[in-house]
Coordinates of C-alpha atoms and ligand atoms in Angstrom, one line a residue:
X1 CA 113.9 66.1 133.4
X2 CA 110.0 65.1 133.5
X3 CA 108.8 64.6 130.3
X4 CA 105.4 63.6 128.8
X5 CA 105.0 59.5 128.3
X6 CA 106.3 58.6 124.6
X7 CA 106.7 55.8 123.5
X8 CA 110.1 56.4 122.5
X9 CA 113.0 57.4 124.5
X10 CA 115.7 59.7 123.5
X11 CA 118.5 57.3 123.4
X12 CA 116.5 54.8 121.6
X13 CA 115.5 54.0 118.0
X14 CA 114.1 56.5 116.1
X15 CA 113.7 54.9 112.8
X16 CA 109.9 53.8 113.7
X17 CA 108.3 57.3 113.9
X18 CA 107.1 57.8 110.3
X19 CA 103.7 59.9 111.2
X20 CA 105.8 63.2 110.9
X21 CA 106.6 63.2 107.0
X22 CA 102.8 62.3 106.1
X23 CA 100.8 65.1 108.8
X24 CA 100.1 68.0 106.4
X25 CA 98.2 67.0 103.1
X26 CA 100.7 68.3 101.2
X27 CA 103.3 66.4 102.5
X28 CA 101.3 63.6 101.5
X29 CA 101.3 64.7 98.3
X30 CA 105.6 64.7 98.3
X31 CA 105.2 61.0 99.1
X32 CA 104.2 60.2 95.3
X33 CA 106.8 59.8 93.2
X34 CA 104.7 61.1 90.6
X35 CA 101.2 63.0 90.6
X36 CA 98.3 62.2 88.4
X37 CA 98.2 65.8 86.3
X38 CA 95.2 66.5 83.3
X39 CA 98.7 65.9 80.9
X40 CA 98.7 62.4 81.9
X41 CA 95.1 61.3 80.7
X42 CA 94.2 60.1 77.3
X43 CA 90.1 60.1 77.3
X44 CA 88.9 57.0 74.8
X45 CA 85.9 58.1 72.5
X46 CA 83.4 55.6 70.7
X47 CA 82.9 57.6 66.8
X48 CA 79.9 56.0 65.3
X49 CA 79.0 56.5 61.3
X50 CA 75.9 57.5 61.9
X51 CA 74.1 61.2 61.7
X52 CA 73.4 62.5 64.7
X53 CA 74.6 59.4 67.1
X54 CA 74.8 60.3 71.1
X55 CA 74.1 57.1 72.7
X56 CA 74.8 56.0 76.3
X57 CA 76.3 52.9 76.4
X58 CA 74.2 51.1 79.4
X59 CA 77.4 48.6 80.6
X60 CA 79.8 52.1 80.3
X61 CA 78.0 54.2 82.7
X62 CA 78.3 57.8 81.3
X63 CA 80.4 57.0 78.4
X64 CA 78.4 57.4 74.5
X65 CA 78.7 56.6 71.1
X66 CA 79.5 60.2 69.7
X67 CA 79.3 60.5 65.8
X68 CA 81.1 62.9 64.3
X69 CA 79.0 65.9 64.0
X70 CA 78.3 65.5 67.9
X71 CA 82.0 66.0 68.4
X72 CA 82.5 69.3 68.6
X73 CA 79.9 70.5 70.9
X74 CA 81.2 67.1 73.2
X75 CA 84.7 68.3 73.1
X76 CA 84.5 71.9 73.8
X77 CA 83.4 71.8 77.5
X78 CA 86.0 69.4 78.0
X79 CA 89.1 71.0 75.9
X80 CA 88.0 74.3 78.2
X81 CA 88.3 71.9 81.0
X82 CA 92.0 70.9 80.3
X83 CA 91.8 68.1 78.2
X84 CA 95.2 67.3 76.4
X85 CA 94.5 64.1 74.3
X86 CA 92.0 61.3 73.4
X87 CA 91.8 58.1 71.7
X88 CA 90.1 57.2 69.2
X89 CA 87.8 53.9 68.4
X90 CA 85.6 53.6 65.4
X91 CA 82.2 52.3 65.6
X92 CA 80.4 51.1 62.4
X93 CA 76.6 50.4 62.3
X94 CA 75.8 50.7 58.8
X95 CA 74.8 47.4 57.5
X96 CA 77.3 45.9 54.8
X97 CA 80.4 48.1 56.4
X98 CA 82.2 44.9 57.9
X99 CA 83.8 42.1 55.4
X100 CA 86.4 39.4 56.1
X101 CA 89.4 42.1 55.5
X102 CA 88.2 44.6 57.8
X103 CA 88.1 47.6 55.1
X104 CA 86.3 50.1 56.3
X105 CA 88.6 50.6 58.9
X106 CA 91.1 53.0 57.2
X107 CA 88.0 54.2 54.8
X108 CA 88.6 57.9 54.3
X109 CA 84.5 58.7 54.9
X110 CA 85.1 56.8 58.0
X111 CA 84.2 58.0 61.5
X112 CA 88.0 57.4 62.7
X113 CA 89.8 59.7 59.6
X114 CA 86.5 62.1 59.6
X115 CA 86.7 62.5 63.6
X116 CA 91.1 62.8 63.2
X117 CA 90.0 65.3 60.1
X118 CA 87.9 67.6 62.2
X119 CA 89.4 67.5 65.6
X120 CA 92.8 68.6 64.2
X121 CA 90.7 71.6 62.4
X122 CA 88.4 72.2 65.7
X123 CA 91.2 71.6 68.4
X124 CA 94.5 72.2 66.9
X125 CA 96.0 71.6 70.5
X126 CA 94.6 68.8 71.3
X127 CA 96.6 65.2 70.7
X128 CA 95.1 62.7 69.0
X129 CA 95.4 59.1 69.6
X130 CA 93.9 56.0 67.3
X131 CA 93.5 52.9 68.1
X132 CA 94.5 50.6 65.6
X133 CA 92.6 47.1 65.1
X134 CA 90.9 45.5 63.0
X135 CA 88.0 43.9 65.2
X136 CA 85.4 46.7 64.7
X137 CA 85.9 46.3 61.7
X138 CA 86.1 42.6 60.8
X139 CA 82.2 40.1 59.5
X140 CA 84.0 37.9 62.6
X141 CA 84.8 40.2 65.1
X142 CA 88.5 39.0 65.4
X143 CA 91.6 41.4 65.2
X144 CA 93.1 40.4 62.1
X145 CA 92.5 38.5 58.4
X146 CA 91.9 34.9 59.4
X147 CA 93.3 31.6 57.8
X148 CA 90.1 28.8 57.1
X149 CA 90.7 27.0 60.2
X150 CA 89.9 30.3 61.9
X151 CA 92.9 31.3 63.3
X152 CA 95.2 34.7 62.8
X153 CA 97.2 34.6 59.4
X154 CA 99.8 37.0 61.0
X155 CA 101.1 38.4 58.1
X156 CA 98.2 39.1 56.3
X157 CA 97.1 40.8 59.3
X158 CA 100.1 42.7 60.1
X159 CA 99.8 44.1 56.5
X160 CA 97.0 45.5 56.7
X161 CA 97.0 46.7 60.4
X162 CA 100.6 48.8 59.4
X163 CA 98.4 50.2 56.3
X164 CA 95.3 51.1 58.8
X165 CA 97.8 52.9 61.2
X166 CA 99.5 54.6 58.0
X167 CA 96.3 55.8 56.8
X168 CA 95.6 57.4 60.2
X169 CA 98.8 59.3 60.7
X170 CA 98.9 60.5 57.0
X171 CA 95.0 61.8 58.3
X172 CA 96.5 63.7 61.0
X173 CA 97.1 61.0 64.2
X174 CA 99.7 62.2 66.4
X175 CA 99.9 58.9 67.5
X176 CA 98.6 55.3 66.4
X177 CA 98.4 52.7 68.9
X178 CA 98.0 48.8 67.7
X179 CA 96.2 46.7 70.0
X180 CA 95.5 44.1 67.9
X181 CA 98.2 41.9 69.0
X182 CA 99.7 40.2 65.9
X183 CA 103.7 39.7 65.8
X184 CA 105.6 41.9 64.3
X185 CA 103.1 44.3 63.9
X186 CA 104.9 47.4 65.7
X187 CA 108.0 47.1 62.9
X188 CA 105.9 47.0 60.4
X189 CA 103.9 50.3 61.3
X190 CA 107.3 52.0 61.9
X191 CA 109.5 50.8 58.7
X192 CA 105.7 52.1 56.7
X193 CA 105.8 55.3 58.6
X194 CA 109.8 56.1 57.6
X195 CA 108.8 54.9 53.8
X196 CA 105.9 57.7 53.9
X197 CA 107.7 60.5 55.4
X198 CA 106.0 60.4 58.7
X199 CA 108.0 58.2 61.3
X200 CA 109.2 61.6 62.7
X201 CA 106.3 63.4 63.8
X202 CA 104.3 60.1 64.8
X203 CA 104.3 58.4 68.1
X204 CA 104.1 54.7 67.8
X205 CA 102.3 53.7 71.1
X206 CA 102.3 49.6 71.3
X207 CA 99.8 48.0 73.2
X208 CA 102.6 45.7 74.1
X209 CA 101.2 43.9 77.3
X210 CA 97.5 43.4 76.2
X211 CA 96.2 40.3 78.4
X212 CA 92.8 38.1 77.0
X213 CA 90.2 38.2 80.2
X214 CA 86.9 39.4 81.0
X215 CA 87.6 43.1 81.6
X216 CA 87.0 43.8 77.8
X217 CA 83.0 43.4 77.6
X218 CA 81.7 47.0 78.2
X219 CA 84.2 47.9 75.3
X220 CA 82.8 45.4 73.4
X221 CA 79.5 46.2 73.3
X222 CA 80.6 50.6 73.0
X223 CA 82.7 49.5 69.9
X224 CA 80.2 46.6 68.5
X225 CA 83.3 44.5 68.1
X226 CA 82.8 41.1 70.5
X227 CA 84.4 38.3 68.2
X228 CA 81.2 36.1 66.5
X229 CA 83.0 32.7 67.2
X230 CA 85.9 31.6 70.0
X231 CA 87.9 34.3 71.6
X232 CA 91.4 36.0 71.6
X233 CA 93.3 33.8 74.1
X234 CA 95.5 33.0 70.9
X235 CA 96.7 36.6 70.5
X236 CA 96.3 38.2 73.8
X237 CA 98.4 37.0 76.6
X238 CA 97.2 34.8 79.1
X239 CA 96.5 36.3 82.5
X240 CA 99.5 34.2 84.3
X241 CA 101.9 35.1 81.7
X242 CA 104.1 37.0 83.1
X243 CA 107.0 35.8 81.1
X244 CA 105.1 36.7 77.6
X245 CA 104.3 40.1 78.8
X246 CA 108.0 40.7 79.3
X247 CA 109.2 39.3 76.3
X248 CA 106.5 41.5 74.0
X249 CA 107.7 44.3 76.0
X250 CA 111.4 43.9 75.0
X251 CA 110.4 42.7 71.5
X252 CA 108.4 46.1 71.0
X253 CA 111.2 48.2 72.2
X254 CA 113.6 46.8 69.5
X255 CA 110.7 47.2 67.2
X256 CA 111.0 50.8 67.8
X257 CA 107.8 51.4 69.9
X258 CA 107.9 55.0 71.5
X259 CA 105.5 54.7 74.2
X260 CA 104.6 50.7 75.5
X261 CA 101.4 49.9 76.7
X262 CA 100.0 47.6 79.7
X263 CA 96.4 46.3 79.8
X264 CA 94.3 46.4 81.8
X265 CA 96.2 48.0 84.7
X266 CA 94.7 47.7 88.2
X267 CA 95.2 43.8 87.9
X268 CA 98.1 44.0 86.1
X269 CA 100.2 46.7 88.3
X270 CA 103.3 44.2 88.2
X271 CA 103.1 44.3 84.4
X272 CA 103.5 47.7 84.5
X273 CA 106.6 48.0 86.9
X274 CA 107.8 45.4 84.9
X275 CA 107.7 47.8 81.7
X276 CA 109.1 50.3 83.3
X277 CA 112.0 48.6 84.9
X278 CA 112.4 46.5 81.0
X279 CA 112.1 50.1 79.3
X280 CA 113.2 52.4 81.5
X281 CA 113.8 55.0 78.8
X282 CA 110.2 55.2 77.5
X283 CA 107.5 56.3 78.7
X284 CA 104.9 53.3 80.0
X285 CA 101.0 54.0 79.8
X286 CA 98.5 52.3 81.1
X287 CA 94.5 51.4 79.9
X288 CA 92.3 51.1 82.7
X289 CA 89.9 49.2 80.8
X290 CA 86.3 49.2 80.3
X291 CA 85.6 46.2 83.0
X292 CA 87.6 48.4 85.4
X293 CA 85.9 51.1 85.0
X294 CA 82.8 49.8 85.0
X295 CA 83.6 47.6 88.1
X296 CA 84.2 50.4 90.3
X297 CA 81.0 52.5 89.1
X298 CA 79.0 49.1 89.7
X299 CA 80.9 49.1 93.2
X300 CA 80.1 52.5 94.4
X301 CA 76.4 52.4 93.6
X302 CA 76.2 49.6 95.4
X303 CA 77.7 51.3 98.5
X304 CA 81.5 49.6 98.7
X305 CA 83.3 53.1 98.2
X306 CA 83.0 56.4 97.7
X307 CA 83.2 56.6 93.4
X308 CA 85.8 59.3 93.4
X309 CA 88.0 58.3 96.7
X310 CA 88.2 55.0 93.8
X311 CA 88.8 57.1 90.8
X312 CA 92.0 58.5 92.8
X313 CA 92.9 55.4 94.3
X314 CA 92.9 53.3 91.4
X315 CA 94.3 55.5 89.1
X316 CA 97.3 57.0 92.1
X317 CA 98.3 53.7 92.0
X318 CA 99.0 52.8 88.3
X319 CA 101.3 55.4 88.9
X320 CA 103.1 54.1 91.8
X321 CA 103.4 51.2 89.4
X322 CA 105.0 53.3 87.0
X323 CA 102.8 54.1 84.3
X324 CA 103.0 58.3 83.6
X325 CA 100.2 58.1 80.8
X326 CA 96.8 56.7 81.6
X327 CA 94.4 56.1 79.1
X328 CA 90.6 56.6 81.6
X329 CA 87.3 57.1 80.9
X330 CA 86.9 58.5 84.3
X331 CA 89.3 61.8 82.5
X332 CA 86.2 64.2 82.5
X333 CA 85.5 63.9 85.9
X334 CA 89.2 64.3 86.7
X335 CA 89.5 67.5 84.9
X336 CA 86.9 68.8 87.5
X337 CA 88.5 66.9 90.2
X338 CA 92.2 68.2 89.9
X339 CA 91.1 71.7 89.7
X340 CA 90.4 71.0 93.6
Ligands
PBG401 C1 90.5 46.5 70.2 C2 90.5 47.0 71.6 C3 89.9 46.5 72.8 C4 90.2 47.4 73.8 C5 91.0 48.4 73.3 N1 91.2 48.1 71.9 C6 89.0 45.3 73.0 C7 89.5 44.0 72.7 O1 90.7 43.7 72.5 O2 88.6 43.1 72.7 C8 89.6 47.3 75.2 C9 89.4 48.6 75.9 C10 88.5 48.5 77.1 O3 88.0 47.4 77.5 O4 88.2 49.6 77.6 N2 91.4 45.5 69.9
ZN402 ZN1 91.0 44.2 68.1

């Protein structure tokens, strides 16, 4: 029989035609093995202790420094829009707030337990996240109490940070999320939560895999909290360390973590496949951090890429890594994006 020229004849191998399952854009979509949905996006917000504080932050393009009487009004569009959950990040400016011990960060006036106060009364359904540090709150800038020769006195430090994360759950956190980096810290937090009552309606979310680097510096300058002297190459892992990542990962599991944590993500996609092949019984989230972010606006202003054909391709793959939670500033623009 005559047939059109293929490239393929009948009796040969077949295995080489692919195009078929990938044609239709839906079948594309079957390809994923997951898809990014609204559920999976935590949106991070800056709460200031100021007034009447709405400030672009010029190295975070679109992202502000809310205060907490700008919050509702901020929220509202975007909780119409879909959104299921943010995290939180204080921000002090009042002169005098920060000491040696960090302790304004669990202060009950404080924009964290004020914001965690009001958004569980204004948006009952929305899930609330806190980041728990100490750095924004800390004269030095570092995530913990310091010894005199300047370095982390971890158990110091991991005191405090399980009272910070206590004090934020007993507020109303759903879920309080370390990423200050000291050992032992995600025990702590979790034999603290079953002494108050509270281990069983709050998610412990460990930043386990939180790698030093220079993605961090829009965040540093949203949440005021770059360290005054050295940097945190003694606490974060190195950027090689492959190894470390996977040993905090284990660790945090048996610490009795309920979500881990990998950041950032777009550089660290192994990390993240790593977590979810280490813990395959939690769920793995990803931060796609503030340089990331950042990086990719930069990149599509300058002409490299269509902004949103990024947004999706950035964020579709942290998924293919194996990440089902993101934590992305780019979330309100995806709430308008998804509904397409
Ligand atoms: C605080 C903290 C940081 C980020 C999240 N929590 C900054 C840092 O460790 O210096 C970074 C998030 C981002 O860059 O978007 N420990
Ligand atoms: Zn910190």
């Amino acid at each position: 029989a005559s047939t059109t020229a293929t490239s393929v004849s009948i009796s040969g191998d077949i295995s080489s035609q692919l195009h078929g399952g990938y044609f239709h854009p839906l079948a594309r979509t079957w390809q994923a093995e997951r898809q990014l949905t609204k559920s999976m996006l935590i949106y991070p917000l800056f709460i200031t202790d100021g007034d009447d504080d709405m400030i672009l932050v010029p190295s975070l393009p679109g992202q502000h420094q809310l205060s907490v009487s700008r919050l509702t009004s901020f929220l509202e569009p975007l909780v119409h829009k879909g959104l299921r959950s943010v995290i939180l990040f204080g921000v002090p400016m009042k002169a005098g707030t920060k000491d040696a011990l960090g302790t304004a960060a669990d202060d009950p006036e404080g924009p964290v337990i004020q914001a965690i106060r009001l958004i569980r009364r204004r948006f009952p359904q929305l899930y609330i996240c806190t980041d728990v540090c100490l750095c924004e709150y800390t004269s030095h800038g570092h995530c913990g109490i310091l010894r005199d020769d300047g370095s982390l006195n971890n158990q110091l430090s991991v005191d405090r940070i399980s009272d910070v994360a206590v004090a934020y759950a007993k507020a109303g956190a759903h879920c309080v999320a370390p990423s200050d980096m000291n050992d032992g810290r995600i025990r702590a937090i979790k034999l603290k939560l079953i002494e108050e009552g509270i281990a069983h309606k709050t998610t412990l979310m460990s930043y386990s895999a939180k790698f030093s680097g220079c993605l961090y510096g829009p965040f540093r300058e949203a949440a005021g909290s770059a360290p005054s002297f050295g940097d945190r190459k003694c606490y974060q892992l190195p950027p090689s360390g492959r190894g470390l990542a996977r040993r905090a990962i284990i660790r945090d599991v048996g610490e009795g973590a309920d979500i881990l944590m990998v950041k950032p993500a777009g550089q660290y996609l192994d990390i993240i496949s790593d977590a979810k092949e280490l813990a395959k019984d939690l769920p793995i989230a990803a931060y796609q951090v503030s340089g990331e972010y950042s990086m990719i606006y930069a990149a599509a202003k300058a002409g490299v890429f269509d902004l949103k054909a990024m947004a999706f391709e950035s964020t579709e793959s942290i998924l293919r890594a194996g990440a089902t939670i993101v934590v992305s500033y780019f979330t309100p623009q995806f709430l308008d994006w998804l509904d397409n």
